[in-house]
Tab-separated table of C-alpha atoms in Angstrom:
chain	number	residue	atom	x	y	z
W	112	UNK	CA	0.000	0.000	0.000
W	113	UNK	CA	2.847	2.310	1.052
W	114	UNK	CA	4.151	1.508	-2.972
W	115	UNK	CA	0.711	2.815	-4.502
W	116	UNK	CA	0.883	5.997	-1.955
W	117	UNK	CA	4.326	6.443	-3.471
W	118	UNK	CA	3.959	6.363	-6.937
W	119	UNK	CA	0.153	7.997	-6.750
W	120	UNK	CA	1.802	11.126	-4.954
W	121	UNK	CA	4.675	11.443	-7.465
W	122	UNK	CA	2.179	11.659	-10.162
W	123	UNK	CA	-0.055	14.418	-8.542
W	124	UNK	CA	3.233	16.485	-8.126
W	125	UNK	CA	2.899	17.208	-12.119
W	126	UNK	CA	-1.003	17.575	-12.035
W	127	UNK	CA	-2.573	20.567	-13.353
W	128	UNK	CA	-5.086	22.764	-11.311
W	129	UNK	CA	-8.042	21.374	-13.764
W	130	UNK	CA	-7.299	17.773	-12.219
W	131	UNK	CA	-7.358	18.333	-8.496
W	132	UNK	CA	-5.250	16.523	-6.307
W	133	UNK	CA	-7.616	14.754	-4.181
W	134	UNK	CA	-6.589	12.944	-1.098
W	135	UNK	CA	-6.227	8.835	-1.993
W	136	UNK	CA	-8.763	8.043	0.522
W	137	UNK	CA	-11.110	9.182	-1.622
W	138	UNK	CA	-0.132	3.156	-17.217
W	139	UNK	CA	-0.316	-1.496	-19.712
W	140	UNK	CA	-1.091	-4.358	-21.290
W	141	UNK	CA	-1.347	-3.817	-24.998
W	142	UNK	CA	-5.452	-3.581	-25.904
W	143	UNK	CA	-6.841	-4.702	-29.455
W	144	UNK	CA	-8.012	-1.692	-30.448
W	145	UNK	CA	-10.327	-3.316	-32.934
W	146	UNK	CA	-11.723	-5.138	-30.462
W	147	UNK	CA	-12.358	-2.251	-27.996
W	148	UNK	CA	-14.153	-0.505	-30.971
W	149	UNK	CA	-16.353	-3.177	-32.222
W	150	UNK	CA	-16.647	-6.034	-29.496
W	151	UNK	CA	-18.998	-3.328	-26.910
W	152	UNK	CA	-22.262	-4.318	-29.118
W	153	UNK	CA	-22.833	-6.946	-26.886
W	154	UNK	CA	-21.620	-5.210	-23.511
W	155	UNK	CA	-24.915	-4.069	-22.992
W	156	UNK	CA	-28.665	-3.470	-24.002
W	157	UNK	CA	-30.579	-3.271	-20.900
W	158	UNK	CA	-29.998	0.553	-20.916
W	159	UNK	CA	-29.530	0.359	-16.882
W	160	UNK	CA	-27.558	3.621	-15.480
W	161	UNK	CA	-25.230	3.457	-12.585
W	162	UNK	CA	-27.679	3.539	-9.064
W	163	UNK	CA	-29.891	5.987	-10.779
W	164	UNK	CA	-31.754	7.859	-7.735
W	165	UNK	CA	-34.763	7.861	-9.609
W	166	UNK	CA	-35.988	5.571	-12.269
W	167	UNK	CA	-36.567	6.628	-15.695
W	168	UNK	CA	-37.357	5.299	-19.023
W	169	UNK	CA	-33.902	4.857	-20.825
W	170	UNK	CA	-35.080	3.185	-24.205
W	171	UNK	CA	-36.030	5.972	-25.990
W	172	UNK	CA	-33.663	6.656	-28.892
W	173	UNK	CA	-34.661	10.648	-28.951
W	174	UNK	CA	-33.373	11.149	-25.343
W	175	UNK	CA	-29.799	11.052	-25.542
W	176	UNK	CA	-29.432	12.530	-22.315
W	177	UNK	CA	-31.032	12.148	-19.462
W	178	UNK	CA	-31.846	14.854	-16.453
W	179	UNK	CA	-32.701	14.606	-12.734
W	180	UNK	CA	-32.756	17.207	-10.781
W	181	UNK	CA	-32.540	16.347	-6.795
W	182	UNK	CA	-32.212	19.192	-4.404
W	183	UNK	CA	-29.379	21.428	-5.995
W	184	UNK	CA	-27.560	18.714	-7.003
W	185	UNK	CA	-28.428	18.194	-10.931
W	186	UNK	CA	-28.173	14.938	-12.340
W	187	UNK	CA	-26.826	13.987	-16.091
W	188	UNK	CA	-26.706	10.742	-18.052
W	189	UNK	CA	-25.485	9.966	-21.248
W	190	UNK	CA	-28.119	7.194	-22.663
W	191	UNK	CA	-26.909	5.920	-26.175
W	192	UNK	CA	-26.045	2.601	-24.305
W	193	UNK	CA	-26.747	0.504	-27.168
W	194	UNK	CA	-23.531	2.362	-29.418
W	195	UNK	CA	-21.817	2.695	-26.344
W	196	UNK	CA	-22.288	6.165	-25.350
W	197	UNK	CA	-21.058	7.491	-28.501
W	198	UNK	CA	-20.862	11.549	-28.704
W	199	UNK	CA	-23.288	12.771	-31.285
W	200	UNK	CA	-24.337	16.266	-32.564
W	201	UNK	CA	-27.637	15.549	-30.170
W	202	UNK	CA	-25.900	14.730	-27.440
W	203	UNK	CA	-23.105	17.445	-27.744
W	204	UNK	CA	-25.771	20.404	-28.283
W	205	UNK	CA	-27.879	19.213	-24.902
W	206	UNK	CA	-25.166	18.563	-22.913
W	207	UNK	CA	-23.435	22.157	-23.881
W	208	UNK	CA	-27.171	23.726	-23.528
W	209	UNK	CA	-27.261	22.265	-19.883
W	210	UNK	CA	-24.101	23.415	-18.337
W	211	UNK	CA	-24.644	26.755	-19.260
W	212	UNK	CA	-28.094	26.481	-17.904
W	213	UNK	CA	-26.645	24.549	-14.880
W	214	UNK	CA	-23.760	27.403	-14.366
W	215	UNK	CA	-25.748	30.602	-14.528
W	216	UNK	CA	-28.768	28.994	-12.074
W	217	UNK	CA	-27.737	29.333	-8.677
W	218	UNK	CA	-30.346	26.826	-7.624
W	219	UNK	CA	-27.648	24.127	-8.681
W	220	UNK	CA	-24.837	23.896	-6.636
W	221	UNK	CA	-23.257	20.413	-8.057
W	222	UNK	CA	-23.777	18.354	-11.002
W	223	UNK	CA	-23.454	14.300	-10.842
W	224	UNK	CA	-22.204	13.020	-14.721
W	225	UNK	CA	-22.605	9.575	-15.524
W	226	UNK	CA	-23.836	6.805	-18.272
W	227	UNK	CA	-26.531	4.380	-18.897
W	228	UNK	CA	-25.375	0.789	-19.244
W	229	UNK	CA	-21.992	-0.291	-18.475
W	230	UNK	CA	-20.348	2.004	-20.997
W	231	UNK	CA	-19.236	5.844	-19.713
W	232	UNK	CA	-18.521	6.573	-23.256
W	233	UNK	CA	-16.409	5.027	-25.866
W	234	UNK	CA	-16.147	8.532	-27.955
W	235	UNK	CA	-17.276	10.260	-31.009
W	236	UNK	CA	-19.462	8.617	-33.080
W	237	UNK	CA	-17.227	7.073	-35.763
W	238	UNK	CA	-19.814	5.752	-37.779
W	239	UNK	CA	-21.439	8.917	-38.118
W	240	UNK	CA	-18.371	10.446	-39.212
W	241	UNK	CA	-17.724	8.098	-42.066
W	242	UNK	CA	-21.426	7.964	-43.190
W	243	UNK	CA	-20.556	12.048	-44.016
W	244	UNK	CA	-17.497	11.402	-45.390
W	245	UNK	CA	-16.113	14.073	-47.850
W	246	UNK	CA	-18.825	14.762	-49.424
W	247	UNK	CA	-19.878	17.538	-47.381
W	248	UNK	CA	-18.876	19.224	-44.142
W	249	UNK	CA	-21.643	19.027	-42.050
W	250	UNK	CA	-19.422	17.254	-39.584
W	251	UNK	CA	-17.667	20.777	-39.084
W	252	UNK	CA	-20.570	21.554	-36.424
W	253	UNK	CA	-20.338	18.990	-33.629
W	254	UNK	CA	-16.460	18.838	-34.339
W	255	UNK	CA	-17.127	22.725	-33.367
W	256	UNK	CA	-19.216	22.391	-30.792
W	257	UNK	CA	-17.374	19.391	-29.038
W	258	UNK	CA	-14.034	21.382	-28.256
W	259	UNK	CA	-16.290	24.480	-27.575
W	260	UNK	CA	-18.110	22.528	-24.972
W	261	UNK	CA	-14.847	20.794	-23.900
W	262	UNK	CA	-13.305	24.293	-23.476
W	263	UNK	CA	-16.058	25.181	-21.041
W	264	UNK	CA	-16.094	21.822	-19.013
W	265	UNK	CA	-12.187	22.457	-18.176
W	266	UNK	CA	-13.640	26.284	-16.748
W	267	UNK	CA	-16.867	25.462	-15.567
W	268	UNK	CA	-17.566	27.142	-12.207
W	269	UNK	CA	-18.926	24.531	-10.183
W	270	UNK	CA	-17.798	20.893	-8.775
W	271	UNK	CA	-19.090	18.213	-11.294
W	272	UNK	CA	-18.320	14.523	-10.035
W	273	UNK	CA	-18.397	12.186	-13.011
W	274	UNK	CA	-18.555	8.464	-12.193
W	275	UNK	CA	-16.341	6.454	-14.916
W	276	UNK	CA	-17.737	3.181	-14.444
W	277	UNK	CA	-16.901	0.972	-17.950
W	278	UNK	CA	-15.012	1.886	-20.859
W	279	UNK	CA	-14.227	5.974	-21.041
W	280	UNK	CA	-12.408	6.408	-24.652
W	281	UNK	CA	-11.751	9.375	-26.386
W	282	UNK	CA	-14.289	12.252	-27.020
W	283	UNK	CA	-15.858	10.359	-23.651
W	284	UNK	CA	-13.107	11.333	-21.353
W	285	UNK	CA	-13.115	14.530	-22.714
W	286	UNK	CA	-16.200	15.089	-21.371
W	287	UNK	CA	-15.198	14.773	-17.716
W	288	UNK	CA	-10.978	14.519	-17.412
W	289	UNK	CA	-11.894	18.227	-15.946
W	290	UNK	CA	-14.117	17.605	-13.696
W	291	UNK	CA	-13.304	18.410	-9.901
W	292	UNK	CA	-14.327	14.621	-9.039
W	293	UNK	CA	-14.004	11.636	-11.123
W	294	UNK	CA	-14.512	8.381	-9.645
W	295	UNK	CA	-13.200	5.154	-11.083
W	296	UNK	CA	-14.544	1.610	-10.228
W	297	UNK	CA	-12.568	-1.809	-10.524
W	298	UNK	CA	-14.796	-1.960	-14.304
W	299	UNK	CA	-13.156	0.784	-15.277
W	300	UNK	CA	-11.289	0.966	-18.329
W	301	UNK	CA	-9.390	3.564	-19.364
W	302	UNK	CA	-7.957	4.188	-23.012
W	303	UNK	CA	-6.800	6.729	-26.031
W	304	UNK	CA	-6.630	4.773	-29.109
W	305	UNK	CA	-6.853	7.701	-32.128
W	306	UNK	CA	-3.065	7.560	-33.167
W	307	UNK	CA	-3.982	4.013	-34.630
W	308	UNK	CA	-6.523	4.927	-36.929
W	309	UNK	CA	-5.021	7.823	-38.533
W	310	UNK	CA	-6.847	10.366	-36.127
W	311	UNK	CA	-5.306	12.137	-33.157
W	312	UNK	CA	-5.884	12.361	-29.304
W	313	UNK	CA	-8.040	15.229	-28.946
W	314	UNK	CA	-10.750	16.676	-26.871
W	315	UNK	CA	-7.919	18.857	-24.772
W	316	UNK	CA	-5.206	15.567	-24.764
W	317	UNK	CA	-2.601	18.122	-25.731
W	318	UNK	CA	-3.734	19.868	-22.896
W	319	UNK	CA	-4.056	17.512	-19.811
W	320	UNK	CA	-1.541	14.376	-21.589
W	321	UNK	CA	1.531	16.409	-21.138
W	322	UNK	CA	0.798	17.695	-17.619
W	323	UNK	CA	0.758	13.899	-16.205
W	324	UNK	CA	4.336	13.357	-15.233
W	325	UNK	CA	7.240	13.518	-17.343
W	326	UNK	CA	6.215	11.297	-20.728
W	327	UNK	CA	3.539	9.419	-19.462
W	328	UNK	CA	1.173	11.121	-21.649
W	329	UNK	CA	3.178	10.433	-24.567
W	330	UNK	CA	3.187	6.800	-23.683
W	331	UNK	CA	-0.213	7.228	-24.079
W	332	UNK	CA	-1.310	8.647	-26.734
W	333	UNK	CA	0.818	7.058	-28.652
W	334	UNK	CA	0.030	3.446	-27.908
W	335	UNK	CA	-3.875	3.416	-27.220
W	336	UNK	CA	-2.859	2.123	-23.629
W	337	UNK	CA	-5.723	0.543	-21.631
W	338	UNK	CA	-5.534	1.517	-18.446
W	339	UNK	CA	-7.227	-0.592	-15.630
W	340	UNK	CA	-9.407	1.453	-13.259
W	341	UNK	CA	-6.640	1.131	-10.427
W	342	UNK	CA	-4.361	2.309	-13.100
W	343	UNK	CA	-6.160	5.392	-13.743
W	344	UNK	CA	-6.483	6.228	-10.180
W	345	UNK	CA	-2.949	5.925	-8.828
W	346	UNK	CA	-2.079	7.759	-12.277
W	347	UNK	CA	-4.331	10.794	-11.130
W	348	UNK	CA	-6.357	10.380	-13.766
W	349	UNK	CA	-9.247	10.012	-11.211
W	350	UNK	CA	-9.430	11.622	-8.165
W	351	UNK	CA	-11.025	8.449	-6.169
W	352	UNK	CA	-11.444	4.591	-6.933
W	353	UNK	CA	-14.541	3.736	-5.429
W	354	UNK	CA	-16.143	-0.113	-5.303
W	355	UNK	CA	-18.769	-0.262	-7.858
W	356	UNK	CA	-21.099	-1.881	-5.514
W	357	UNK	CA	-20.647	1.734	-3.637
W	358	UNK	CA	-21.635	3.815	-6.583
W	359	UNK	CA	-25.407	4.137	-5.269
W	360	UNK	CA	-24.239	4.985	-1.965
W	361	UNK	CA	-21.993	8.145	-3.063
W	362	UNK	CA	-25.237	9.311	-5.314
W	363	UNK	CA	-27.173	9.427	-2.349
W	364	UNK	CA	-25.014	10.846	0.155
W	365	UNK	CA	-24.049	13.639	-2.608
W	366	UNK	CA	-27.851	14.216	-3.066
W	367	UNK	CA	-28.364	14.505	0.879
W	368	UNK	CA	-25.477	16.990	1.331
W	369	UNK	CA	-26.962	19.125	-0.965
W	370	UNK	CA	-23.872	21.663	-1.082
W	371	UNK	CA	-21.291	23.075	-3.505
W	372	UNK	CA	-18.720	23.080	-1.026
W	373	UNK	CA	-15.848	21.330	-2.574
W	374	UNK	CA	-14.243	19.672	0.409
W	375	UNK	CA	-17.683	18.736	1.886
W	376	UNK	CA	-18.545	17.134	-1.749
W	377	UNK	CA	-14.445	15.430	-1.278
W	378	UNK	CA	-14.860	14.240	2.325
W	379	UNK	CA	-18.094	12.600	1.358
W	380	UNK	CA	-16.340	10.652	-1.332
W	381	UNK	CA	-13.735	10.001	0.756
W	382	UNK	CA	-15.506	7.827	2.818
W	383	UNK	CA	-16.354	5.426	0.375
W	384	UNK	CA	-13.158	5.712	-1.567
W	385	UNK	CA	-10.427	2.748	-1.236
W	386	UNK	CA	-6.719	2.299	-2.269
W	387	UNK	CA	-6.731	-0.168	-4.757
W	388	UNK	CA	-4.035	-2.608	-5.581
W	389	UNK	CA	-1.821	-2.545	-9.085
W	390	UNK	CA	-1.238	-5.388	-10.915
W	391	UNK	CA	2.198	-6.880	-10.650
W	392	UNK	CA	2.885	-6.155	-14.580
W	393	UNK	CA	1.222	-2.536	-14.512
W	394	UNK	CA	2.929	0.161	-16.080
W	395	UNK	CA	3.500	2.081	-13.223
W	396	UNK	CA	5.928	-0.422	-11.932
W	397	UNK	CA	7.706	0.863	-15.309
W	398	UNK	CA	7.829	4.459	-15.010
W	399	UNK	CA	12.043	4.395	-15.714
W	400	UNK	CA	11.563	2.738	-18.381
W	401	UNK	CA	8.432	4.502	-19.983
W	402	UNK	CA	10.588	7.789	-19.069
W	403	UNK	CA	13.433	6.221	-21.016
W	404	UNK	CA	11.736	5.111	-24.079
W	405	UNK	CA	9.276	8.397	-24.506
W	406	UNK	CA	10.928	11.425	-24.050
W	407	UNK	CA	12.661	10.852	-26.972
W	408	UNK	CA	11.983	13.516	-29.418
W	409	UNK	CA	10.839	11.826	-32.738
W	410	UNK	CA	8.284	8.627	-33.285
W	411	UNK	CA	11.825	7.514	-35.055
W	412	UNK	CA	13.793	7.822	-31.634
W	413	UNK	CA	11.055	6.299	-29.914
W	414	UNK	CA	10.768	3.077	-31.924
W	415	UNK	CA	14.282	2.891	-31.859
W	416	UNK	CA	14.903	3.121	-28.322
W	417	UNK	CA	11.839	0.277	-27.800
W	418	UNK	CA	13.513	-1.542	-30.199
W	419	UNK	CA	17.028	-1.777	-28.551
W	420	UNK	CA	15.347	-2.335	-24.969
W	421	UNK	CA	13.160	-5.539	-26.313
W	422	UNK	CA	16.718	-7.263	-27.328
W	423	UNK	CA	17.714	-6.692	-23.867
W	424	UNK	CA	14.824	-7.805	-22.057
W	425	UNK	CA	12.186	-10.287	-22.427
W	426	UNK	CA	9.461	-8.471	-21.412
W	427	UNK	CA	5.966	-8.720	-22.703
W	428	UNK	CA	5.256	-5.091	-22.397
W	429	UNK	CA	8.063	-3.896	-24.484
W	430	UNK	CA	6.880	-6.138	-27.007
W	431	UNK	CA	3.063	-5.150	-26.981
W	432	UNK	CA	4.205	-1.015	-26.933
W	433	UNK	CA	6.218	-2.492	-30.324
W	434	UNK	CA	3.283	-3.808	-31.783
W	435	UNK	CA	1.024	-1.124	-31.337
W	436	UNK	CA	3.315	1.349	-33.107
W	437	UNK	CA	3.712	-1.044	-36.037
W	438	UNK	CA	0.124	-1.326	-36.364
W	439	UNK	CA	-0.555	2.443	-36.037
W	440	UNK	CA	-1.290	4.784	-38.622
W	441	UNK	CA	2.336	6.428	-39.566
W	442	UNK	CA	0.512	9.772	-39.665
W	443	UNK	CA	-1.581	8.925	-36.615
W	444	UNK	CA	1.495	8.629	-35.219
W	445	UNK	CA	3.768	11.797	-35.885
W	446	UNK	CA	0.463	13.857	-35.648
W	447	UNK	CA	-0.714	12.638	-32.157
W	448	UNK	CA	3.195	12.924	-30.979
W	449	UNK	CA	3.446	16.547	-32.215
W	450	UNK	CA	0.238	17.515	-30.915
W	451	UNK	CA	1.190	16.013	-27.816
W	452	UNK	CA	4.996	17.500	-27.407
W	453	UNK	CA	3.886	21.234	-28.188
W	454	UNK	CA	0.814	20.919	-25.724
W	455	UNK	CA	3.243	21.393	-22.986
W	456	UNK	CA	3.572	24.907	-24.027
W	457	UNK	CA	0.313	26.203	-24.887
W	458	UNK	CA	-2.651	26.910	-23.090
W	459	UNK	CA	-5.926	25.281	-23.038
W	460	UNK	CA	-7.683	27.371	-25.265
W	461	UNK	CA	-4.700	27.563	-27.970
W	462	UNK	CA	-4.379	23.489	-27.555
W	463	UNK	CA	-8.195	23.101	-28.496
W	464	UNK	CA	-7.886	25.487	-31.529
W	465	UNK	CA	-4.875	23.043	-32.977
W	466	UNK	CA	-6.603	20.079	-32.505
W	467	UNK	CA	-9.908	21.678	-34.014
W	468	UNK	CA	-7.603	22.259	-37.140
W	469	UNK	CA	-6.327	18.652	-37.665
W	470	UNK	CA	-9.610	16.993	-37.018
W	471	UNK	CA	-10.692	19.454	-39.796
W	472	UNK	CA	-8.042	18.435	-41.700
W	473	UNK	CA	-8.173	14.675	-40.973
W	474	UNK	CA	-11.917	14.532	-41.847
W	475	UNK	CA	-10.729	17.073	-44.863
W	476	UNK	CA	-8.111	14.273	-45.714
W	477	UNK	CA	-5.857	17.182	-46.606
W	478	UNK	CA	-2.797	14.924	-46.993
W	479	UNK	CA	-4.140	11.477	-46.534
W	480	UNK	CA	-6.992	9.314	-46.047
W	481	UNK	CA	-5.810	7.602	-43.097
W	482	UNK	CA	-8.688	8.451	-40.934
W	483	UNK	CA	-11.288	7.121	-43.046
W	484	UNK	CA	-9.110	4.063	-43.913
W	485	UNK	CA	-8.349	3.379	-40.082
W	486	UNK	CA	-12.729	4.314	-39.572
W	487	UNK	CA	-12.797	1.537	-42.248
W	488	UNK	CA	-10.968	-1.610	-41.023
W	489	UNK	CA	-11.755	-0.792	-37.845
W	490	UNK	CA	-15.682	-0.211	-37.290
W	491	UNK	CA	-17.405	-0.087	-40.832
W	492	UNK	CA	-15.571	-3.406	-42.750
W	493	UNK	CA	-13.926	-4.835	-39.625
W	494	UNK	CA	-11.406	-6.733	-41.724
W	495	UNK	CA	-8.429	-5.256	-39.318
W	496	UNK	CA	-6.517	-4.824	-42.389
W	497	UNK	CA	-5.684	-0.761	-43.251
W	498	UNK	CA	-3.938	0.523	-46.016
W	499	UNK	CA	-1.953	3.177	-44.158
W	500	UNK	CA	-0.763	6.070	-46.562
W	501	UNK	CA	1.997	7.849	-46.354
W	502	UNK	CA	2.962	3.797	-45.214
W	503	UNK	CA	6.390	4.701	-43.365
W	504	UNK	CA	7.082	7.197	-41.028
W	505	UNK	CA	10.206	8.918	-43.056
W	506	UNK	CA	6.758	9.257	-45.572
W	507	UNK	CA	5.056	11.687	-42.893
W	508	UNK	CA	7.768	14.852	-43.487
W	509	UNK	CA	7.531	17.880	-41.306
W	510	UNK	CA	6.125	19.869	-44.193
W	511	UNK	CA	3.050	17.474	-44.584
W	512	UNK	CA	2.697	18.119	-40.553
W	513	UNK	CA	2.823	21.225	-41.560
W	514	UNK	CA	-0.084	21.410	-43.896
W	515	UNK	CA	-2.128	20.033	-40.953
W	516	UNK	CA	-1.356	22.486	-38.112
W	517	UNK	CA	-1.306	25.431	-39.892
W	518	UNK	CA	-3.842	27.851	-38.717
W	519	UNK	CA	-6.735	28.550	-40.865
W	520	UNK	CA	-8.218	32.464	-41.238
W	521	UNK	CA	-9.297	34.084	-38.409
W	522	UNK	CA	-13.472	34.000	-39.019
W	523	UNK	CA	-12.568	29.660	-39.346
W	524	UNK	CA	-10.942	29.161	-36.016
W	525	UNK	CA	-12.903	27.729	-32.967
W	526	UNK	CA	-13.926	30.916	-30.721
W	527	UNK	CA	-13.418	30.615	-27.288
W	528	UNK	CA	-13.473	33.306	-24.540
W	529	UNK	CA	-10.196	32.355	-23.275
W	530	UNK	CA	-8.624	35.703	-24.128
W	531	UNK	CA	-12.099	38.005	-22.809
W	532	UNK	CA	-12.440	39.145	-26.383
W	533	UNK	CA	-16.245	36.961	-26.264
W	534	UNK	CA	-18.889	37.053	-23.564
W	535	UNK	CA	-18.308	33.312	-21.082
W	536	UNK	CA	-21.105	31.285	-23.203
W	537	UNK	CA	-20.084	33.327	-26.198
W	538	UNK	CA	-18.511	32.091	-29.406
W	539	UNK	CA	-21.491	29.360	-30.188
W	540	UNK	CA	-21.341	27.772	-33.676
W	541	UNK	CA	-25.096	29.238	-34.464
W	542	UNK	CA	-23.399	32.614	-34.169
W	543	UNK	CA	-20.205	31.936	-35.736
W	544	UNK	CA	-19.001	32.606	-39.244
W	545	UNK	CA	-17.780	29.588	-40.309
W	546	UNK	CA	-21.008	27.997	-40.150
């Protein structure tokens, strides 16, 4: 126990203000990403949240999100459980409508986030995405009004506990990684795949990846790591690791306190909140070696260094890092690194404006396909077989980075009131130009 402690409060040393260092009373083994994108049709169809306080009908296809308001403490749950949570325009526009409802009302002192079924959210709606395609770009507006709404989650004024119970991908964690509270279970399941099909971690990664310690978000985003919920809570990650039998308990007691106070809200959780124990082969037992491998500063370097380290050890984790770079998307790759590496040295607001350019771009296929290819073998044809192109990393030169970071005119760019130029809820895609 002393070992978790250890590690846990070595981690918090590098976390940012937007992921509170709760008290701990309160990375892997190499994942098929294939099969965490397509195997969740059969995780769940009974729709069932997580101790919902008050029973509601969940089947309803229309109500992608689901509101209960108890006391001041307002209620949220994601219900798509049957496509796993997946982020949709719907779901994006009520959710953003809600918070600012939920901000400016000062009947609500603390919002509870959480999903039906066993799924928190395995991300954006990849389906939906490749349905669009390039024929059009009416993607553009909940790519807009995901980071927008991702921009205010990270600011929002008031505590939000989010309970990550299941699989939290993507788009999903970029819903609550900000919030003041987030709770993990032993089902929870913790993971960043985009680098592999051709995409990019986004939703603030740049942002909140490089202020883990040292290279661990690198490790990261790079491989798709799944990270166990014990992983994810001595990481930092979450703030508390909670039993899932427990999960009712902390609803109601939230409920009954009926406060905003942020160390009433903490000492609540507290008291159901347990130190859990790592697996032997964790990643955190490797935090040298992840150190040693990723803070190299190229992909190149990085495979390299892996490389050299497997013919000196026989150990299974070196070789399932090596496998998911081979696998990945050479573009995924260098794009998710880059976006990654300069993160550490831009703000929020300026890392959500580069990532809304190269999902723009990757959806725009401005220099390759790759995302649709990766959306391909991975979800749509399932054959696990892409066609990655540029195929090698030399392929993926700076100057094609380039073309995908640049920023675009001034009227284009994602508005945020970061700099006080727009009102706090200003900057809405209904009222921007690019529309």
């Amino acid at each position: 126990m002393r070992i978790v402690q250890k590690i846990r409060r070595s981690f918090l040393l590098r976390l940012p203000s937007y992921l509170p260092n709760c008290s701990v009373r309160g990375l892997f083994g190499q994942v098929n990403f294939t099969v965490m994108m397509t195997s969740g049709d059969n995780i769940n169809r009974d729709g069932g949240s997580v101790g919902a306080l008050v029973q509601k009908d969940t089947s309803s296809e229309e109500q992608v999100v689901i509101v209960e308001k108890l006391k001041s403490v307002s209620m949220l749950t994601l219900n798509r459980p049957k496509v796993l949570n997946s982020i949709n325009l719907p779901l994006v526009s009520r959710v953003a409508e809600l918070y600012e409802e939920w901000e400016k009302d000062e009947h609500v002192k603390c919002i509870l986030t959480k999903a039906a079924g066993r799924v928190f959210s395995a991300g954006g709606d990849l389906r939906m995405f490749y349905s669009i395609g390039k024929r059009d770009e009416s993607w553009k507006e909940v790519v807009y009004k995901k980071y927008w709404l991702d921009y205010h989650i990270h600011t929002f004024k008031k505590p939000i506990v989010a309970f990550w119970h299941g699989l939290v991908m993507g788009g999903g964690a970029g819903l609550t990684v900000a919030c003041k509270f987030r709770i993990a279970t032993e089902k929870t399941i913790f993971s960043l795949p985009e680098a592999a099909i051709g995409y990019h971690t986004d939703c603030a990664a740049s942002y909140y990846l490089p202020r883990l310690k040292g290279h661990f978000g690198t490790y990261l985003a790079i491989t798709g790591a799944r990270l166990t919920g014990a992983e994810v809570f001595v990481s930092g990650l979450a703030t508390h690791f909670v039993p899932s039998q427990s999960l009712l308990d902390v609803e109601k007691r939230l409920v009954a306190l009926d406060t905003g106070d942020v160390n009433a809200i903490k000492s609540t959780i507290d008291e159901f909140s347990i130190i859990p124990e790592l697996d032997q082969q964790s990643v955190l037992n490797r935090l040298d070696l992840v150190e040693k491998i990723f803070s190299k500063d190229s992909i190149e370097e990085i495979t390299a260094v892996l490389l050299a380290e497997m013919e000196d050890a026989h150990d299974e984790w070196l070789k399932d890092a090596a496998k998911a770079l081979k696998r990945s998307s050479p573009l995924g790759l260098k794009q998710t690194f880059r976006s990654v590496s300069e993160g550490r040295n831009r703000t929020l607001a300026d890392c959500l404006r580069v990532e809304y350019r190269v999902t723009l771009n990757a959806l725009r296929a401005t220099i390759s396909n790759d995302f649709y290819e990766g959306m391909r073998a991975t979800v749509i044809e399932k054959d696990n077989s892409p066609t990655w192109n540029p195929a090698t990393l030399p392929e993926v030169t700076s100057e094609k980075l380039d073309l995908v970071f640049q920023p675009f005119k001034e009227e284009d760019e994602l508005q945020l009131p970061a700099e006080g130029k727009i009102p706090r809820w200003g900057g809405k895609y209904e009222h921007s130009q690019i529309r």
